[in-house]
Amino acid sequence: MTTGIIHRYHFANRQQYNLVPAEFKDRLIAQLIDGIILGLFCGLIFFIFSKGEVYSVWAMPFIPVYLLQVADAHVNSFSDFWWGGAYFTIDSPFGSNVFVNYPSPLLWVGYALYYTVFTAIYGQTPGKMFKKLVVTTQHEQKPGFARSFCRWIGYLISIFSLGFGFLIAAREGQAAWHDAICVTRVYQFDANS
């Protein structure tokens, strides 16, 4: 189903689609869109839990690390760790300090649920829906919850290797580490003519 900018892939009707391996740039754009969506969600969490004293100014896709803007009146407490309001300060020689949050349990759960649930149910996150991308098993089936969660863990492995696991996918025909580990494929799809 295509609704404006959202392009859903229907596994039950997969014979209606032409699948080609997704290009690295399309996958990157899809991740940036997902990062914006997660950033808005987590920014709202920061704002609500801090009563407007902490808000996000930049988000990272895949893992919940944010640059924050913190009101002068805000006092950091231990309970802030659970929702993402705990941060450390980097002194800047160019003016205001930079505040970086510690990834919190609530935000980790939010990220894991976002990537796992969307991929398991639809084979697509909203970013992938925008770019007409779909995640499948090697047999072009829906990945399911276990494999989708495995993909998210694979994202972390790729990130903690300084992004090398993602850069592998930049080479044509190569799967990113999270795809290789979980035996998944990412395709771009179009309806057959």
Coordinates of C-alpha atoms in Angstrom, one line a residue:
M1 CA 0.0 0.0 0.0
T2 CA 1.3 3.4 -0.9
T3 CA 0.0 6.5 0.9
G4 CA 1.8 9.7 -0.1
I5 CA 5.3 9.3 1.2
I6 CA 4.7 6.0 3.1
H7 CA 5.3 2.8 1.0
R8 CA 4.2 -0.4 2.8
Y9 CA 5.4 -3.8 1.6
H10 CA 2.9 -6.6 1.9
F11 CA 4.6 -10.0 2.4
A12 CA 1.4 -11.8 1.5
N13 CA 1.5 -10.3 -2.0
R14 CA 5.3 -10.4 -2.5
Q15 CA 4.9 -11.7 -6.1
Q16 CA 3.5 -8.2 -7.0
Y17 CA 6.9 -6.6 -6.2
N18 CA 10.2 -6.3 -8.0
L19 CA 13.0 -6.5 -5.4
V20 CA 16.5 -5.2 -5.9
P21 CA 19.2 -5.0 -3.3
A22 CA 19.0 -1.7 -1.5
E23 CA 21.7 0.9 -2.1
F24 CA 23.8 2.2 0.8
K25 CA 22.7 5.8 0.4
D26 CA 19.0 4.8 0.6
R27 CA 19.7 2.7 3.7
L28 CA 21.6 5.7 5.2
I29 CA 18.7 8.1 4.5
A30 CA 16.2 5.7 6.0
Q31 CA 18.3 5.5 9.2
L32 CA 18.5 9.3 9.4
I33 CA 14.7 9.5 9.1
D34 CA 14.4 6.9 11.9
G35 CA 16.9 9.0 13.9
I36 CA 14.8 12.1 13.5
I37 CA 11.6 10.2 14.6
L38 CA 13.4 8.7 17.6
G39 CA 15.0 12.1 18.4
L40 CA 11.6 13.7 18.5
F41 CA 10.2 11.0 20.8
C42 CA 13.2 11.0 23.1
G43 CA 13.3 14.8 23.1
L44 CA 9.7 14.8 24.3
I45 CA 10.7 12.4 27.1
F46 CA 13.5 14.7 28.1
F47 CA 11.2 17.7 28.1
I48 CA 8.4 16.0 30.1
F49 CA 10.5 14.4 32.8
S50 CA 12.6 17.5 33.3
K51 CA 9.6 19.8 33.4
G52 CA 11.1 21.7 30.4
E53 CA 14.6 22.1 31.8
V54 CA 16.4 19.6 29.5
Y55 CA 15.8 19.1 25.8
S56 CA 17.6 17.4 23.0
V57 CA 19.3 19.3 20.3
W58 CA 20.8 16.3 18.3
A59 CA 20.0 12.6 18.1
M60 CA 22.0 9.6 17.0
P61 CA 20.3 6.8 15.1
F62 CA 20.7 3.3 16.5
I63 CA 21.8 4.2 20.0
P64 CA 20.2 6.7 22.4
V65 CA 23.0 9.3 22.8
Y66 CA 22.0 12.9 22.6
L67 CA 23.5 16.4 22.8
L68 CA 21.4 18.3 25.3
Q69 CA 20.5 21.9 26.1
V70 CA 20.1 22.2 29.9
A71 CA 18.5 25.2 31.7
D72 CA 20.8 26.9 34.3
A73 CA 18.3 26.0 37.0
H74 CA 18.3 22.3 36.3
V75 CA 20.0 20.2 39.0
N76 CA 21.0 16.7 37.9
S77 CA 19.8 13.9 40.2
F78 CA 20.4 10.1 40.3
S79 CA 16.9 9.4 39.2
D80 CA 17.5 11.3 36.0
F81 CA 19.7 8.4 34.8
W82 CA 16.6 6.2 34.3
W83 CA 14.9 8.5 31.7
G84 CA 17.9 10.0 30.0
G85 CA 18.4 13.2 31.9
A86 CA 21.8 12.3 33.4
Y87 CA 24.5 13.9 31.5
F88 CA 28.2 14.9 31.5
T89 CA 29.6 18.2 30.5
I90 CA 32.3 18.9 28.0
D91 CA 33.9 22.3 28.5
S92 CA 34.0 24.2 25.3
P93 CA 36.6 26.9 24.6
F94 CA 34.2 28.5 22.1
G95 CA 31.4 29.6 24.4
S96 CA 28.7 27.4 26.0
N97 CA 29.4 24.0 27.3
V98 CA 28.2 20.8 25.6
F99 CA 26.0 18.4 27.5
V100 CA 25.9 14.7 26.5
N101 CA 23.4 12.4 28.1
Y102 CA 24.3 9.0 29.4
P103 CA 22.2 6.3 27.5
S104 CA 19.5 5.4 29.9
P105 CA 17.5 2.2 30.4
L106 CA 14.2 3.9 29.2
L107 CA 15.8 5.2 26.0
W108 CA 17.6 1.8 25.3
V109 CA 14.2 0.1 25.6
G110 CA 12.6 2.6 23.4
Y111 CA 15.2 2.2 20.6
A112 CA 15.1 -1.6 20.9
L113 CA 11.3 -1.6 20.7
Y114 CA 11.2 0.8 17.8
Y115 CA 13.6 -1.2 15.5
T116 CA 12.4 -4.6 16.7
V117 CA 8.6 -4.1 16.5
F118 CA 8.5 -2.2 13.2
T119 CA 10.8 -4.7 11.5
A120 CA 9.1 -7.7 12.9
I121 CA 5.5 -6.6 12.1
Y122 CA 6.1 -4.7 8.8
G123 CA 9.6 -5.6 7.7
Q124 CA 10.1 -1.8 7.6
T125 CA 10.7 1.1 10.0
P126 CA 9.1 4.4 9.0
G127 CA 12.4 5.5 7.5
K128 CA 12.5 2.3 5.3
M129 CA 8.8 2.9 4.4
F130 CA 9.8 6.4 3.1
K131 CA 12.6 5.0 1.0
K132 CA 10.6 1.9 -0.3
L133 CA 13.0 -0.5 1.5
V134 CA 12.0 -3.8 3.1
V135 CA 13.9 -6.2 5.4
T136 CA 13.4 -9.9 4.6
T137 CA 14.9 -13.3 5.5
Q138 CA 17.0 -14.9 2.8
H139 CA 13.8 -16.6 1.6
E140 CA 12.0 -13.2 1.3
Q141 CA 9.8 -13.8 4.4
K142 CA 9.0 -11.4 7.2
P143 CA 11.9 -11.4 9.7
G144 CA 9.9 -12.0 12.9
F145 CA 10.6 -10.7 16.4
A146 CA 13.7 -12.8 17.3
R147 CA 15.5 -12.0 14.0
S148 CA 14.5 -8.3 14.2
F149 CA 15.8 -8.0 17.8
C150 CA 19.0 -9.8 16.6
R151 CA 19.3 -7.1 13.8
W152 CA 19.2 -4.4 16.5
I153 CA 21.9 -6.1 18.5
G154 CA 23.8 -6.3 15.2
Y155 CA 23.5 -2.5 14.9
L156 CA 25.2 -2.2 18.2
I157 CA 28.0 -4.5 17.2
S158 CA 28.5 -2.4 14.0
I159 CA 28.5 0.9 15.9
F160 CA 30.9 -0.3 18.6
S161 CA 33.3 -1.3 15.8
L162 CA 33.5 2.4 14.9
G163 CA 30.9 1.9 12.2
F164 CA 32.9 -0.6 10.2
G165 CA 29.9 -3.0 10.1
F166 CA 27.9 -0.4 8.3
L167 CA 30.7 0.6 5.9
I168 CA 30.8 -3.0 4.6
A169 CA 27.4 -2.4 3.1
A170 CA 28.7 0.5 1.1
R171 CA 30.5 -2.0 -1.2
E172 CA 28.1 -3.2 -3.8
G173 CA 26.6 -6.6 -3.1
Q174 CA 27.9 -6.7 0.5
A175 CA 25.6 -7.2 3.5
A176 CA 26.1 -5.0 6.6
W177 CA 27.2 -7.0 9.7
H178 CA 23.7 -7.0 11.2
D179 CA 22.3 -8.5 8.0
A180 CA 25.1 -11.1 7.8
I181 CA 24.7 -12.1 11.5
C182 CA 20.9 -12.4 11.3
V183 CA 20.7 -13.7 7.7
T184 CA 18.5 -10.9 6.5
R185 CA 18.5 -8.8 3.3
V186 CA 17.4 -5.3 2.6
Y187 CA 15.7 -4.7 -0.7
Q188 CA 14.3 -1.7 -2.5
F189 CA 10.9 -2.6 -4.0
D190 CA 8.6 -1.4 -6.8
A191 CA 5.3 -2.8 -7.9
N192 CA 5.6 -5.1 -11.0
S193 CA 4.3 -3.5 -14.2

